[in-house]
């Protein structure tokens, strides 16, 4: 069966520090992968999606970047965190449609 | 501009009664609509979906209704149970999934 792993679960980082969040998927090949963020008072905002290795699409301009070095690995990064980067980050995979996406357990990022 | 809108940030319903969560959308080209349930500090879990060519889909206690002319969909939960207390997100496939801001459902004992 397919599973999605996301870590760490919580992270507190100072402003200006770098960020790396990792997501891996098991039990499927060539999945579509997604990074979402849930900020306070907001819904789930799509940040990046990837349909294959090295293929990244960005939905909103921001202080973050994403990479897909391997088929089932998706990484969210920042060189210098801002206070506004705080939020709950979720990785997801899936083909959409009636089945939707499967989400990881999320990372709570607090930038201080 | 929000394409998927959930105008009620919260809703309280007595246990055993019907919970009705509403959602409006602006893009008539959406192919699918979905509902997700989310507990605190967890990822959302898929609940139920409906194709844009249907007007109703039912799965156990959960029923989703789609009114294309009004660009409105709703999720009915009956009977409501304590474990249903969570945040519910309405979403639409474009084809990437776009989410509303969510509605927090409280089931009262």
mmCIF file of C-alpha atoms in Angstrom, chain B:
data_model
loop_
_atom_site.group_PDB
_atom_site.id
_atom_site.type_symbol
_atom_site.label_atom_id
_atom_site.label_comp_id
_atom_site.label_asym_id
_atom_site.label_seq_id
_atom_site.Cartn_x
_atom_site.Cartn_y
_atom_site.Cartn_z
ATOM 1 C CA UNK B 1 -9.499 35.875 -5.462
ATOM 2 C CA UNK B 2 -10.812 32.773 -3.773
ATOM 3 C CA UNK B 3 -12.190 30.186 -6.150
ATOM 4 C CA UNK B 4 -13.525 27.955 -3.368
ATOM 5 C CA UNK B 5 -15.302 29.664 -0.496
ATOM 6 C CA UNK B 6 -16.470 28.375 2.832
ATOM 7 C CA UNK B 7 -18.216 31.320 4.409
ATOM 8 C CA UNK B 8 -18.905 29.756 7.800
ATOM 9 C CA UNK B 9 -15.751 29.507 9.887
ATOM 10 C CA UNK B 10 -17.490 27.357 12.491
ATOM 11 C CA UNK B 11 -20.644 25.356 13.102
ATOM 12 C CA UNK B 12 -22.049 23.714 16.231
ATOM 13 C CA UNK B 13 -24.483 20.806 15.978
ATOM 14 C CA UNK B 14 -26.103 18.586 18.583
ATOM 15 C CA UNK B 15 -25.006 14.964 18.581
ATOM 16 C CA UNK B 16 -27.431 12.847 16.577
ATOM 17 C CA UNK B 17 -28.680 15.754 14.457
ATOM 18 C CA UNK B 18 -27.729 16.587 10.904
ATOM 19 C CA UNK B 19 -24.625 18.669 10.150
ATOM 20 C CA UNK B 20 -24.700 20.672 6.934
ATOM 21 C CA UNK B 21 -21.488 22.277 5.694
ATOM 22 C CA UNK B 22 -21.670 24.619 2.745
ATOM 23 C CA UNK B 23 -19.275 25.641 0.010
ATOM 24 C CA UNK B 24 -19.440 27.982 -2.971
ATOM 25 C CA UNK B 25 -17.177 28.097 -5.990
ATOM 26 C CA UNK B 26 -16.589 30.498 -8.830
ATOM 27 C CA UNK B 27 -15.024 28.405 -11.592
ATOM 28 C CA UNK B 28 -17.561 26.456 -13.634
ATOM 29 C CA UNK B 29 -14.729 24.412 -15.193
ATOM 30 C CA UNK B 30 -13.976 22.393 -12.059
ATOM 31 C CA UNK B 31 -14.196 18.667 -12.798
ATOM 32 C CA UNK B 32 -14.452 17.265 -9.298
ATOM 33 C CA UNK B 33 -15.335 18.460 -5.849
ATOM 34 C CA UNK B 34 -14.037 16.941 -2.661
ATOM 35 C CA UNK B 35 -14.431 17.165 1.082
ATOM 36 C CA UNK B 36 -11.573 16.600 3.493
ATOM 37 C CA UNK B 37 -11.621 16.262 7.243
ATOM 38 C CA UNK B 38 -8.761 17.500 9.387
ATOM 39 C CA UNK B 39 -7.911 17.000 13.041
ATOM 40 C CA UNK B 40 -5.419 19.341 14.775
ATOM 41 C CA UNK B 41 -1.763 18.632 14.024
ATOM 42 C CA UNK B 42 -2.668 16.024 11.409
ATOM 43 C CA UNK B 43 -2.870 16.020 7.649
ATOM 44 C CA UNK B 44 -6.310 16.238 6.008
ATOM 45 C CA UNK B 45 -7.995 12.948 5.183
ATOM 46 C CA UNK B 46 -10.168 12.439 2.151
ATOM 47 C CA UNK B 47 -13.846 12.061 3.003
ATOM 48 C CA UNK B 48 -16.003 12.053 -0.101
ATOM 49 C CA UNK B 49 -16.014 13.446 -3.628
ATOM 50 C CA UNK B 50 -18.385 14.125 -6.482
ATOM 51 C CA UNK B 51 -17.954 14.508 -10.205
ATOM 52 C CA UNK B 52 -19.256 17.699 -11.791
ATOM 53 C CA UNK B 53 -21.676 15.595 -13.867
ATOM 54 C CA UNK B 54 -23.421 14.290 -10.764
ATOM 55 C CA UNK B 55 -25.635 16.083 -8.275
ATOM 56 C CA UNK B 56 -25.405 13.693 -5.332
ATOM 57 C CA UNK B 57 -23.000 11.166 -3.885
ATOM 58 C CA UNK B 58 -23.591 9.208 -0.716
ATOM 59 C CA UNK B 59 -21.214 7.199 1.451
ATOM 60 C CA UNK B 60 -22.608 5.968 4.727
ATOM 61 C CA UNK B 61 -23.413 8.932 6.965
ATOM 62 C CA UNK B 62 -21.928 11.389 4.467
ATOM 63 C CA UNK B 63 -23.715 12.833 1.453
ATOM 64 C CA UNK B 64 -22.445 15.533 -0.862
ATOM 65 C CA UNK B 65 -24.862 17.562 -2.959
ATOM 66 C CA UNK B 66 -23.811 19.624 -5.967
ATOM 67 C CA UNK B 67 -25.902 22.454 -7.421
ATOM 68 C CA UNK B 68 -24.077 23.534 -10.557
ATOM 69 C CA UNK B 69 -26.448 26.346 -11.448
ATOM 70 C CA UNK B 70 -25.822 27.933 -8.070
ATOM 71 C CA UNK B 71 -22.145 26.903 -7.991
ATOM 72 C CA UNK B 72 -22.778 25.470 -4.561
ATOM 73 C CA UNK B 73 -22.072 22.212 -2.840
ATOM 74 C CA UNK B 74 -22.846 20.934 0.602
ATOM 75 C CA UNK B 75 -21.833 18.079 2.849
ATOM 76 C CA UNK B 76 -24.487 16.444 5.005
ATOM 77 C CA UNK B 77 -23.497 14.314 7.974
ATOM 78 C CA UNK B 78 -26.294 12.364 9.594
ATOM 79 C CA UNK B 79 -26.398 11.429 12.358
ATOM 80 C CA UNK B 80 -23.590 13.613 13.698
ATOM 81 C CA UNK B 81 -21.213 11.908 16.114
ATOM 82 C CA UNK B 82 -18.617 13.281 18.565
ATOM 83 C CA UNK B 83 -15.782 12.013 16.365
ATOM 84 C CA UNK B 84 -17.044 14.245 13.573
ATOM 85 C CA UNK B 85 -15.715 17.298 15.417
ATOM 86 C CA UNK B 86 -12.960 18.538 13.120
ATOM 87 C CA UNK B 87 -12.219 21.102 10.431
ATOM 88 C CA UNK B 88 -13.828 20.302 7.098
ATOM 89 C CA UNK B 89 -12.305 21.569 3.886
ATOM 90 C CA UNK B 90 -14.196 21.878 0.656
ATOM 91 C CA UNK B 91 -11.982 21.471 -2.409
ATOM 92 C CA UNK B 92 -12.202 21.514 -6.189
ATOM 93 C CA UNK B 93 -10.010 19.929 -8.828
ATOM 94 C CA UNK B 94 -8.647 22.296 -11.464
ATOM 95 C CA UNK B 95 -6.839 19.784 -11.988
ATOM 96 C CA UNK B 96 -4.681 20.683 -8.985
ATOM 97 C CA UNK B 97 -6.793 20.675 -5.893
ATOM 98 C CA UNK B 98 -7.824 24.080 -4.562
ATOM 99 C CA UNK B 99 -9.086 24.256 -1.006
ATOM 100 C CA UNK B 100 -11.435 26.543 0.846
ATOM 101 C CA UNK B 101 -10.520 28.009 4.232
ATOM 102 C CA UNK B 102 -12.365 25.313 6.144
ATOM 103 C CA UNK B 103 -15.262 25.134 8.577
ATOM 104 C CA UNK B 104 -14.726 23.972 12.148
ATOM 105 C CA UNK B 105 -17.508 21.598 13.168
ATOM 106 C CA UNK B 106 -18.281 21.139 16.871
ATOM 107 C CA UNK B 107 -20.544 18.255 17.805
ATOM 108 C CA UNK B 108 -22.224 19.041 21.112
ATOM 109 C CA UNK B 109 -23.116 16.232 23.557
#
